[in-house]
mmCIF file of C-alpha atoms in Angstrom:
data_model
loop_
_atom_site.group_PDB
_atom_site.id
_atom_site.type_symbol
_atom_site.label_atom_id
_atom_site.label_comp_id
_atom_site.label_asym_id
_atom_site.label_seq_id
_atom_site.Cartn_x
_atom_site.Cartn_y
_atom_site.Cartn_z
ATOM 1 C CA MET A 1 24.482 20.671 2.068
ATOM 2 C CA LEU A 2 22.196 18.261 3.146
ATOM 3 C CA GLN A 3 19.495 17.032 0.917
ATOM 4 C CA GLU A 4 16.609 15.617 2.106
ATOM 5 C CA PRO A 5 16.274 11.859 1.221
ATOM 6 C CA ARG A 6 14.012 11.064 -1.508
ATOM 7 C CA LYS A 7 9.905 10.322 -0.803
ATOM 8 C CA PHE A 8 8.387 7.530 -2.249
ATOM 9 C CA LYS A 9 4.972 6.619 -3.082
ATOM 10 C CA VAL A 10 3.423 3.463 -2.106
ATOM 11 C CA LEU A 11 -0.144 2.522 -3.503
ATOM 12 C CA LEU A 12 -1.842 -0.367 -4.001
ATOM 13 C CA HIS A 13 -3.302 -1.961 -7.734
ATOM 14 C CA ASN A 14 -6.782 -3.197 -8.079
ATOM 15 C CA ASP A 15 -7.637 -7.161 -8.958
ATOM 16 C CA ASP A 16 -10.650 -9.367 -9.140
ATOM 17 C CA TYR A 17 -9.533 -11.455 -6.221
ATOM 18 C CA THR A 18 -8.048 -9.857 -3.437
ATOM 19 C CA THR A 19 -10.536 -9.395 -0.786
ATOM 20 C CA MET A 20 -11.766 -5.931 0.405
ATOM 21 C CA GLU A 21 -11.785 -7.072 4.002
ATOM 22 C CA PHE A 22 -7.385 -8.642 3.592
ATOM 23 C CA VAL A 23 -7.712 -4.691 2.001
ATOM 24 C CA ILE A 24 -7.793 -2.631 5.090
ATOM 25 C CA ALA A 25 -6.212 -4.979 7.291
ATOM 26 C CA VAL A 26 -3.444 -4.330 4.770
ATOM 27 C CA LEU A 27 -3.727 -0.453 5.374
ATOM 28 C CA VAL A 28 -4.367 -1.101 8.878
ATOM 29 C CA GLN A 29 -1.856 -3.068 9.635
ATOM 30 C CA VAL A 30 1.301 -2.002 8.233
ATOM 31 C CA PHE A 31 -0.224 1.514 7.377
ATOM 32 C CA ARG A 32 -1.346 2.135 10.626
ATOM 33 C CA LYS A 33 -4.026 4.089 8.812
ATOM 34 C CA THR A 34 -7.867 4.178 10.624
ATOM 35 C CA ALA A 35 -10.451 1.794 9.386
ATOM 36 C CA GLN A 36 -11.943 5.378 7.791
ATOM 37 C CA GLN A 37 -9.169 6.060 6.134
ATOM 38 C CA ALA A 38 -8.114 2.072 5.372
ATOM 39 C CA THR A 39 -11.904 2.013 4.138
ATOM 40 C CA ALA A 40 -11.293 5.373 1.925
ATOM 41 C CA ILE A 41 -8.376 3.966 0.277
ATOM 42 C CA MET A 42 -9.623 0.966 -0.175
ATOM 43 C CA LEU A 43 -12.692 2.366 -2.079
ATOM 44 C CA SER A 44 -9.849 4.079 -4.555
ATOM 45 C CA VAL A 45 -8.451 1.043 -5.691
ATOM 46 C CA HIS A 46 -11.275 -1.120 -6.066
ATOM 47 C CA GLU A 47 -13.517 2.269 -8.421
ATOM 48 C CA LYS A 48 -9.284 4.199 -9.748
ATOM 49 C CA GLY A 49 -7.856 0.786 -9.557
ATOM 50 C CA VAL A 50 -5.297 2.804 -7.364
ATOM 51 C CA GLY A 51 -4.423 3.571 -4.258
ATOM 52 C CA GLU A 52 -1.949 5.949 -1.910
ATOM 53 C CA CYS A 53 -0.954 3.830 1.351
ATOM 54 C CA GLY A 54 1.226 6.913 2.415
ATOM 55 C CA VAL A 55 4.615 8.318 1.325
ATOM 56 C CA PHE A 56 7.859 6.803 2.678
ATOM 57 C CA THR A 57 11.637 6.691 2.823
ATOM 58 C CA ALA A 58 12.990 4.381 0.086
ATOM 59 C CA GLU A 59 14.456 1.658 2.390
ATOM 60 C CA VAL A 60 10.344 2.072 4.224
ATOM 61 C CA ALA A 61 8.506 2.171 1.093
ATOM 62 C CA GLU A 62 10.900 -1.144 -0.082
ATOM 63 C CA THR A 63 10.420 -2.351 3.253
ATOM 64 C CA LYS A 64 6.019 -1.832 3.254
ATOM 65 C CA VAL A 65 6.063 -3.713 0.007
ATOM 66 C CA ALA A 66 7.820 -6.951 0.840
ATOM 67 C CA ILE A 67 5.386 -6.829 3.857
ATOM 68 C CA VAL A 68 2.233 -6.538 1.755
ATOM 69 C CA HIS A 69 3.309 -8.767 -1.073
ATOM 70 C CA ALA A 70 3.967 -11.546 1.433
ATOM 71 C CA ARG A 71 1.263 -10.945 3.328
ATOM 72 C CA ALA A 72 -0.977 -11.156 0.093
ATOM 73 C CA ARG A 73 1.308 -15.016 -0.991
ATOM 74 C CA LYS A 74 0.626 -16.491 2.471
ATOM 75 C CA GLU A 75 -3.018 -15.435 2.451
ATOM 76 C CA GLY A 76 -3.375 -16.111 -1.387
ATOM 77 C CA PHE A 77 -3.764 -13.102 -2.851
ATOM 78 C CA PRO A 78 -3.154 -11.373 -6.107
ATOM 79 C CA LEU A 79 -2.279 -7.782 -4.071
ATOM 80 C CA ARG A 80 0.042 -6.008 -5.747
ATOM 81 C CA CYS A 81 1.699 -2.923 -4.010
ATOM 82 C CA SER A 82 4.338 -0.353 -5.694
ATOM 83 C CA MET A 83 6.157 2.481 -5.043
ATOM 84 C CA GLU A 84 7.412 5.301 -6.713
ATOM 85 C CA GLU A 85 9.119 8.067 -6.355
ATOM 86 C CA VAL A 86 6.922 11.594 -5.749
#
């Protein structure tokens, strides 16, 4: 019997340095969110400390976390991204 692949939600975590504009850009470019969706997630990150970017298979989630960290470091931001099983 085939099992569904495990799913993971990818989360962005708030910090005091990463700009809201950068977070929105990451959400649009990496997670394919609309500007409106990206703004809503960014506000969740800002107000609640965490925002969910989407739910993916393990490999896709790991790749997206790595892309976010690489972009953030390149731009000099300490943005944290993590994944947890759904």
